[in-house]
Short mmCIF file of C-alpha atoms in Angstrom, two decimals:
data_model
loop_
_atom_site.label_atom_id
_atom_site.label_comp_id
_atom_site.label_asym_id
_atom_site.label_seq_id
_atom_site.Cartn_x
_atom_site.Cartn_y
_atom_site.Cartn_z
CA PRO L 1 -3.50 -12.10 1.14
CA ASP L 2 -6.40 -9.25 0.65
CA PHE L 3 -6.09 -6.28 2.64
CA GLY L 4 -8.86 -4.83 3.69
CA ASN L 5 -9.03 -1.08 4.23
CA GLN L 6 -11.86 1.78 5.18
CA LEU L 7 -12.40 5.46 3.81
CA ASN L 8 -9.99 7.91 5.32
CA ASP L 9 -7.33 5.09 6.24
CA THR L 10 -3.79 6.61 5.93
CA ASP L 11 -0.14 5.78 5.23
CA VAL L 12 -1.54 2.51 4.21
CA GLU L 13 1.75 -0.06 3.56
CA VAL L 14 0.69 -1.93 0.18
CA ALA L 15 3.91 -3.24 -1.18
CA ARG L 16 7.76 -3.60 -0.23
CA TYR L 17 10.04 -4.24 -3.05
CA VAL L 18 13.62 -4.91 -2.91
CA LEU L 19 16.93 -3.45 -4.31
CA GLN L 20 20.09 -4.68 -4.56
CA PRO L 21 22.56 -3.41 -6.64
CA VAL L 22 25.47 -6.20 -7.73
CA GLY L 23 28.88 -4.75 -8.96
CA GLY L 24 28.63 -1.02 -7.83
CA ALA L 25 26.11 1.51 -6.73
CA ILE L 26 23.80 2.79 -8.99
CA SER L 27 22.11 5.66 -9.18
CA ILE L 28 18.07 5.88 -9.93
CA ASP L 29 16.51 9.18 -11.36
CA ALA L 30 12.63 7.86 -11.10
CA ILE L 31 10.43 4.82 -10.63
CA THR L 32 7.08 4.17 -12.27
CA VAL L 33 4.39 2.29 -10.71
CA HIS L 34 1.47 0.75 -12.18
CA VAL L 35 -1.78 1.00 -10.53
CA SER L 36 -4.55 -1.66 -11.52
CA ASN L 37 -8.25 -0.51 -11.61
CA PHE L 38 -7.16 2.78 -12.54
CA ALA L 39 -10.15 4.03 -13.90
CA VAL L 40 -11.38 4.42 -10.36
CA ALA L 41 -7.92 4.85 -8.77
CA ASP L 42 -8.81 8.35 -8.45
CA GLU L 43 -11.98 7.73 -6.63
CA ALA L 44 -9.96 5.44 -4.19
CA PHE L 45 -6.46 6.87 -3.26
CA THR L 46 -5.57 10.87 -2.16
CA GLY L 47 -2.18 10.07 -2.30
CA VAL L 48 0.19 7.27 -3.43
CA ARG L 49 3.70 7.58 -1.75
CA LEU L 50 7.04 5.89 -2.11
CA PHE L 51 10.02 5.77 0.08
CA PHE L 52 13.47 4.05 0.00
CA ASP L 53 15.12 2.63 3.06
CA ALA L 54 18.42 4.72 2.58
CA ASP L 55 20.22 4.13 5.30
CA GLY L 56 19.56 0.32 5.77
CA ASN L 57 17.67 0.33 9.13
CA GLY L 58 14.99 -1.37 8.01
CA THR L 59 12.59 1.89 9.10
CA ILE L 60 11.28 4.22 6.98
CA ASP L 61 11.75 7.47 7.91
CA PRO L 62 9.70 10.44 6.63
CA SER L 63 13.00 11.99 5.04
CA GLU L 64 12.89 9.03 2.75
CA GLU L 65 10.13 9.71 0.76
CA ILE L 66 10.83 9.72 -2.89
CA SER L 67 9.78 12.88 -4.73
CA THR L 68 6.00 13.77 -3.68
CA SER L 69 2.85 12.51 -3.57
CA GLN L 70 1.34 11.27 -6.63
CA VAL L 71 -2.41 11.05 -6.97
CA PRO L 72 -4.13 8.71 -9.62
CA THR L 73 -5.75 10.58 -12.69
CA GLY L 74 -8.31 7.83 -13.46
CA ALA L 75 -7.09 8.29 -17.01
CA THR L 76 -3.94 5.96 -16.85
CA ASP L 77 -2.66 3.50 -14.69
CA VAL L 78 0.97 5.32 -14.20
CA LEU L 79 2.44 6.87 -11.09
CA THR L 80 6.43 8.44 -11.61
CA PHE L 81 8.17 9.46 -8.54
CA THR L 82 11.00 11.11 -9.96
CA GLU L 83 14.27 11.96 -7.69
CA THR L 84 17.57 11.13 -8.30
CA PHE L 85 18.83 8.85 -5.59
CA VAL L 86 21.54 5.92 -4.83
CA ALA L 87 21.22 2.22 -4.02
CA PRO L 88 24.64 1.20 -2.64
CA SER L 89 26.60 -1.93 -4.05
CA ALA L 90 25.98 -5.04 -2.65
CA LEU L 91 23.44 -3.92 -0.06
CA ILE L 92 19.45 -4.73 -0.04
CA ARG L 93 17.66 -1.92 0.43
CA THR L 94 13.51 -1.49 0.35
CA LEU L 95 11.13 0.13 -1.83
CA GLN L 96 8.07 0.66 0.52
CA LEU L 97 4.46 2.04 -1.41
CA ARG L 98 1.97 3.49 1.35
CA VAL L 99 -1.53 4.41 0.24
CA ASN L 100 -4.17 7.41 1.65
CA ILE L 101 -7.73 6.33 0.81
CA GLY L 102 -10.11 8.80 0.15
CA THR L 103 -13.87 9.27 1.37
CA ASN L 104 -15.73 8.35 -1.78
CA ILE L 105 -18.13 5.63 -1.07
CA SER L 106 -18.26 4.03 -4.20
CA VAL L 107 -14.87 2.59 -4.02
CA TYR L 108 -16.16 0.17 -1.79
CA GLY L 109 -15.27 -3.18 -2.51
CA GLN L 110 -12.87 -2.04 -5.42
CA SER L 111 -9.55 -4.07 -5.62
CA TYR L 112 -6.35 -2.56 -6.84
CA SER L 113 -2.76 -4.13 -7.15
CA PHE L 114 0.65 -1.93 -7.76
CA SER L 115 3.24 -3.19 -9.82
CA ILE L 116 6.76 -2.39 -10.76
CA ASP L 117 8.33 -3.65 -14.36
CA PRO L 118 12.37 -3.42 -13.13
CA GLN L 119 12.99 -3.20 -17.50
CA VAL L 120 10.79 -0.58 -18.04
CA ASP L 121 9.59 1.51 -14.74
CA ILE L 122 13.30 1.91 -13.58
CA ALA L 123 15.04 5.13 -14.95
CA LEU L 124 18.97 4.71 -14.32
CA THR L 125 21.08 7.82 -14.38
CA SER L 126 23.94 5.87 -16.53
CA PRO L 127 21.80 3.17 -18.24
CA GLY L 128 24.64 2.55 -20.57
CA THR L 129 26.88 1.76 -17.52
CA ASP L 130 24.16 0.54 -15.28
CA SER L 131 21.68 -2.11 -16.11
CA VAL L 132 18.11 -3.77 -14.46
CA SER L 133 18.98 -8.07 -14.31
CA SER L 134 15.38 -8.13 -12.88
CA THR L 135 12.90 -9.31 -15.36
CA THR L 136 10.25 -10.28 -13.01
CA VAL L 137 7.57 -7.59 -12.69
CA ALA L 138 6.84 -6.89 -8.83
CA VAL L 139 3.57 -6.99 -7.90
CA SER L 140 1.74 -6.18 -4.79
CA ASN L 141 -0.69 -7.57 -2.73
CA ASP L 142 -4.38 -6.81 -3.43
CA ILE L 143 -5.88 -4.05 -1.59
CA THR L 144 -9.84 -3.85 -1.25
CA ILE L 145 -11.74 -1.06 0.15
CA ARG L 146 -14.03 -1.93 2.89
CA HIS L 147 -16.82 -0.10 4.54
CA SER L 148 -15.90 -1.59 8.17
CA GLU L 149 -18.52 0.65 10.39
CA ASN L 150 -20.78 -2.21 12.33
CA GLN L 151 -24.53 -0.72 12.24
CA LEU L 152 -26.42 -2.71 14.99
CA VAL L 153 -30.39 -2.30 15.04
CA PRO L 154 -32.01 -4.12 17.75
CA GLY L 155 -34.18 -6.77 16.61
CA LEU L 156 -32.53 -8.02 13.56
CA GLY L 157 -30.08 -10.66 14.79
CA ASN L 158 -28.19 -8.81 17.11
CA PRO L 159 -28.38 -8.72 20.45
CA THR L 160 -31.59 -6.67 21.86
CA GLY L 161 -29.40 -5.81 24.77
CA ALA L 162 -26.00 -6.25 26.28
CA ARG L 163 -24.82 -10.09 27.02
CA GLU L 164 -23.27 -10.65 30.49
CA THR L 165 -20.76 -13.40 31.00
CA TYR L 166 -19.57 -14.46 34.31
CA PHE L 167 -16.01 -15.55 35.48
CA GLU L 168 -15.06 -19.12 34.46
CA ASP L 169 -17.83 -19.06 31.90
CA ASN L 170 -17.00 -20.74 29.23
CA ASN L 171 -20.56 -20.67 27.32
CA PHE L 172 -20.48 -17.13 25.52
CA GLY L 173 -23.25 -16.04 23.07
CA ALA L 174 -22.37 -15.46 19.64
CA LEU L 175 -21.45 -12.27 18.09
CA HIS L 176 -24.32 -10.75 15.82
CA PHE L 177 -23.10 -7.88 13.58
#
């Protein structure tokens, strides 16, 4: 699916990734996330935040944010979240990626996705002991910035006055935008 969002939206979830260590807990020092369309991503996002559901309760708590919010630079697709955390053995944990959308109207209609290559983008504390077995790049759904204000102008296809309907009346007038 393609998610439409508007300027000034905050805490928009754009992706959930799953971590499941097998054979023992793993310690992670950093995770790098890549943003597509990066040349204009700095105009689209005022912050990109990564969360790790450490307690595994399915709810992302503010205290579970990894590192600090990253802001795209427009020069590279790389956003690196540096903070050591432990993913417990054999338990499924969620990484959630959220964005804050800026106010620049030049990003209307622009589309972005976020990805993590597990072989390259996850920095393990003990890479000689621990390893990442997955080779599938995890890619988010697209997020498209939309202008969602309705600007109704009388006489241009939208109703010139309020429509009325009556109880048990099934014949509603169409909505014109």
